[in-house]
Tab-separated table of C-alpha atoms in Angstrom:
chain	number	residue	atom	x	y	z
A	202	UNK	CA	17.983	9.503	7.055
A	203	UNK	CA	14.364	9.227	6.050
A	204	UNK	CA	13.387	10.541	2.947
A	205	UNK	CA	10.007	12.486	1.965
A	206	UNK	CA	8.233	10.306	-0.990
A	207	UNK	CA	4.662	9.477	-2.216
A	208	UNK	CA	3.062	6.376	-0.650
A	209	UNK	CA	3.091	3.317	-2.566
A	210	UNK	CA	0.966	0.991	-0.500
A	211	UNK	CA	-1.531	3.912	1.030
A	212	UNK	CA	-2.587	6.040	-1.760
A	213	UNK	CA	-5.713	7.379	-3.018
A	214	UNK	CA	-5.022	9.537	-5.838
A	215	UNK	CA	-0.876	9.659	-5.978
A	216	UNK	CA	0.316	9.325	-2.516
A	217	UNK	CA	1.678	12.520	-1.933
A	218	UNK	CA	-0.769	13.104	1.108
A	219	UNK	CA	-0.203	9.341	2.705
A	220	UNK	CA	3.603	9.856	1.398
A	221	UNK	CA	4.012	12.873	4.019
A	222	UNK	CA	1.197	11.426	6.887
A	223	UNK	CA	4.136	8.172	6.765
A	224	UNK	CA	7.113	10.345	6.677
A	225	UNK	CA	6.003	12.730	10.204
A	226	UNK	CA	4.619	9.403	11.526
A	227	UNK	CA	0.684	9.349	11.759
A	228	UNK	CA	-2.438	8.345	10.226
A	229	UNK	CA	-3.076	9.818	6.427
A	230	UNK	CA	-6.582	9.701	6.846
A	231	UNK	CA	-6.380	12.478	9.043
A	232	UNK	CA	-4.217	14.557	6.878
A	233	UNK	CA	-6.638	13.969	4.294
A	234	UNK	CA	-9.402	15.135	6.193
A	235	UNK	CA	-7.664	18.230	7.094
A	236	UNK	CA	-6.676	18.942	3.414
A	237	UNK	CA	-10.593	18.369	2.411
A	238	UNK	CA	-11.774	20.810	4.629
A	239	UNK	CA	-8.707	23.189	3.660
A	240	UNK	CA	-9.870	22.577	-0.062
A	241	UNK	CA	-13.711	23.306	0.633
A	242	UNK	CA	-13.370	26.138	2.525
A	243	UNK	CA	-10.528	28.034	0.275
A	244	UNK	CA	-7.437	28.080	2.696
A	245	UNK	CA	-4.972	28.803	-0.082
A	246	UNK	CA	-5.075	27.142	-2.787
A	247	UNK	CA	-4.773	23.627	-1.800
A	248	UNK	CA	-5.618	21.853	-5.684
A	249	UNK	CA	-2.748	23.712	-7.369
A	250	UNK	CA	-0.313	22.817	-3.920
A	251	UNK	CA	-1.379	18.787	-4.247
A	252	UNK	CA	-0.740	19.221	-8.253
A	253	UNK	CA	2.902	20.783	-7.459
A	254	UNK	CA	3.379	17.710	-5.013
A	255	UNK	CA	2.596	15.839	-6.870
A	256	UNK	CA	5.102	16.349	-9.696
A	257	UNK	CA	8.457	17.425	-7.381
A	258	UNK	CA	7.543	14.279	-4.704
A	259	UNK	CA	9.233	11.211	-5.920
A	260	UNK	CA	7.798	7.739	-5.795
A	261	UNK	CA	8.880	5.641	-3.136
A	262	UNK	CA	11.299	2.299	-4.118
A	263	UNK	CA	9.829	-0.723	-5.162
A	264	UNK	CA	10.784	-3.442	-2.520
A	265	UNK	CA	10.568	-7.050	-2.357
A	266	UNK	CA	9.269	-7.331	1.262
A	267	UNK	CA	5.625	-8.810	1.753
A	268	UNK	CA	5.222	-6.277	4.434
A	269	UNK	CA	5.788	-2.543	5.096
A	270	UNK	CA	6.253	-1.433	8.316
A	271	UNK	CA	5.842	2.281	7.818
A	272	UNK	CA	2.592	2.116	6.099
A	273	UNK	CA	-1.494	2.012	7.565
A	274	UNK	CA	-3.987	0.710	6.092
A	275	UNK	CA	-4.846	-2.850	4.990
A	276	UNK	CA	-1.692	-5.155	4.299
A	277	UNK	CA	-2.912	-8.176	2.145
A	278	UNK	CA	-1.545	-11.108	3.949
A	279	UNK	CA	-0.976	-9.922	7.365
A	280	UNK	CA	-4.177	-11.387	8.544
A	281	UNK	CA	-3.881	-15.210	6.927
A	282	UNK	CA	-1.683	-16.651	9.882
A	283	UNK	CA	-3.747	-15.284	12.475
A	284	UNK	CA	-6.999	-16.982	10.952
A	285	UNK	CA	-5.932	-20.068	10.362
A	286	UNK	CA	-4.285	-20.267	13.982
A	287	UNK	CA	-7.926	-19.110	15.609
A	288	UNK	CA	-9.225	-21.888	13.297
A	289	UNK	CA	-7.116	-24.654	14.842
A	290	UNK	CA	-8.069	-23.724	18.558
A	291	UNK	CA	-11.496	-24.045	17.962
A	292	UNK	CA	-11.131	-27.182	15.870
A	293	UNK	CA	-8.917	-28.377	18.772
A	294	UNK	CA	-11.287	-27.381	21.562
A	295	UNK	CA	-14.619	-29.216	19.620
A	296	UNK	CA	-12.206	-32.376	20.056
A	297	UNK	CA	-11.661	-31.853	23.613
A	298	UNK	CA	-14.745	-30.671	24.953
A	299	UNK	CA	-17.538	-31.728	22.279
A	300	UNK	CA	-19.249	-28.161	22.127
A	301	UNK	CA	-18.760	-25.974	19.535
A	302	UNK	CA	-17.816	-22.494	19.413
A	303	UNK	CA	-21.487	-21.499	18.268
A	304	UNK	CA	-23.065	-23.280	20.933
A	305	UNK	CA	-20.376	-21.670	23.762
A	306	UNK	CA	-21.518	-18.079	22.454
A	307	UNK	CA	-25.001	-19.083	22.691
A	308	UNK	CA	-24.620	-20.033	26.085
A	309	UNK	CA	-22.428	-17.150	27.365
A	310	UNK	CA	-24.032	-14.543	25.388
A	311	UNK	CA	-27.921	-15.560	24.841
């Protein structure tokens, strides 16, 4: 069983608002959005709510794994692999055919 607690990895002030986007399963940028218009126009009282999240939400766990599934956002890391393997294609293509990948998108594309 899942349990409601603020963001470590997605947060922008304490992670109670990417905390509860992660635990019903969507994108926190569009809870915060909502709760920014909620706040300017004067639905409630939205500053005192995030405050009293803020204190009864716990933290989420530290963990030891490089990468969190349940999270959005930008993941340090996740994107090194992937470079270097796109870097290695094109090295191995200049070896096979001579042109370079500049020259084949200013052929195609120019």
């Amino acid at each position: 069983m899942r349990k409601l607690t603020k963001s470590r990895d997605n947060k922008m002030v304490s992670g109670v608002l990417a905390g509860i986007a992660e635990y019903f399963g969507f994108d926190p940028t569009i809870l915060r959005i909502i709760y920014g218009a909620a706040t300017l126009i004067g639905v409630g009282s939205p500053f005192i709510l995030y405050i009293v999240l803020a204190i009864v939400i716990p933290e989420a766990p530290r963990t030891n794994r490089s990468e969190n599934t349940g999270t959005y956002g930008f993941k340090p890391g996740n994107n090194r692999p992937e470079k270097k393997n796109h870097v290695k294609k094109l090295r191995k293509l200049k070896r096979k055919t001579g042109v370079t990948f500049s020259e084949i998108l200013a052929k195609n594309y120019c």
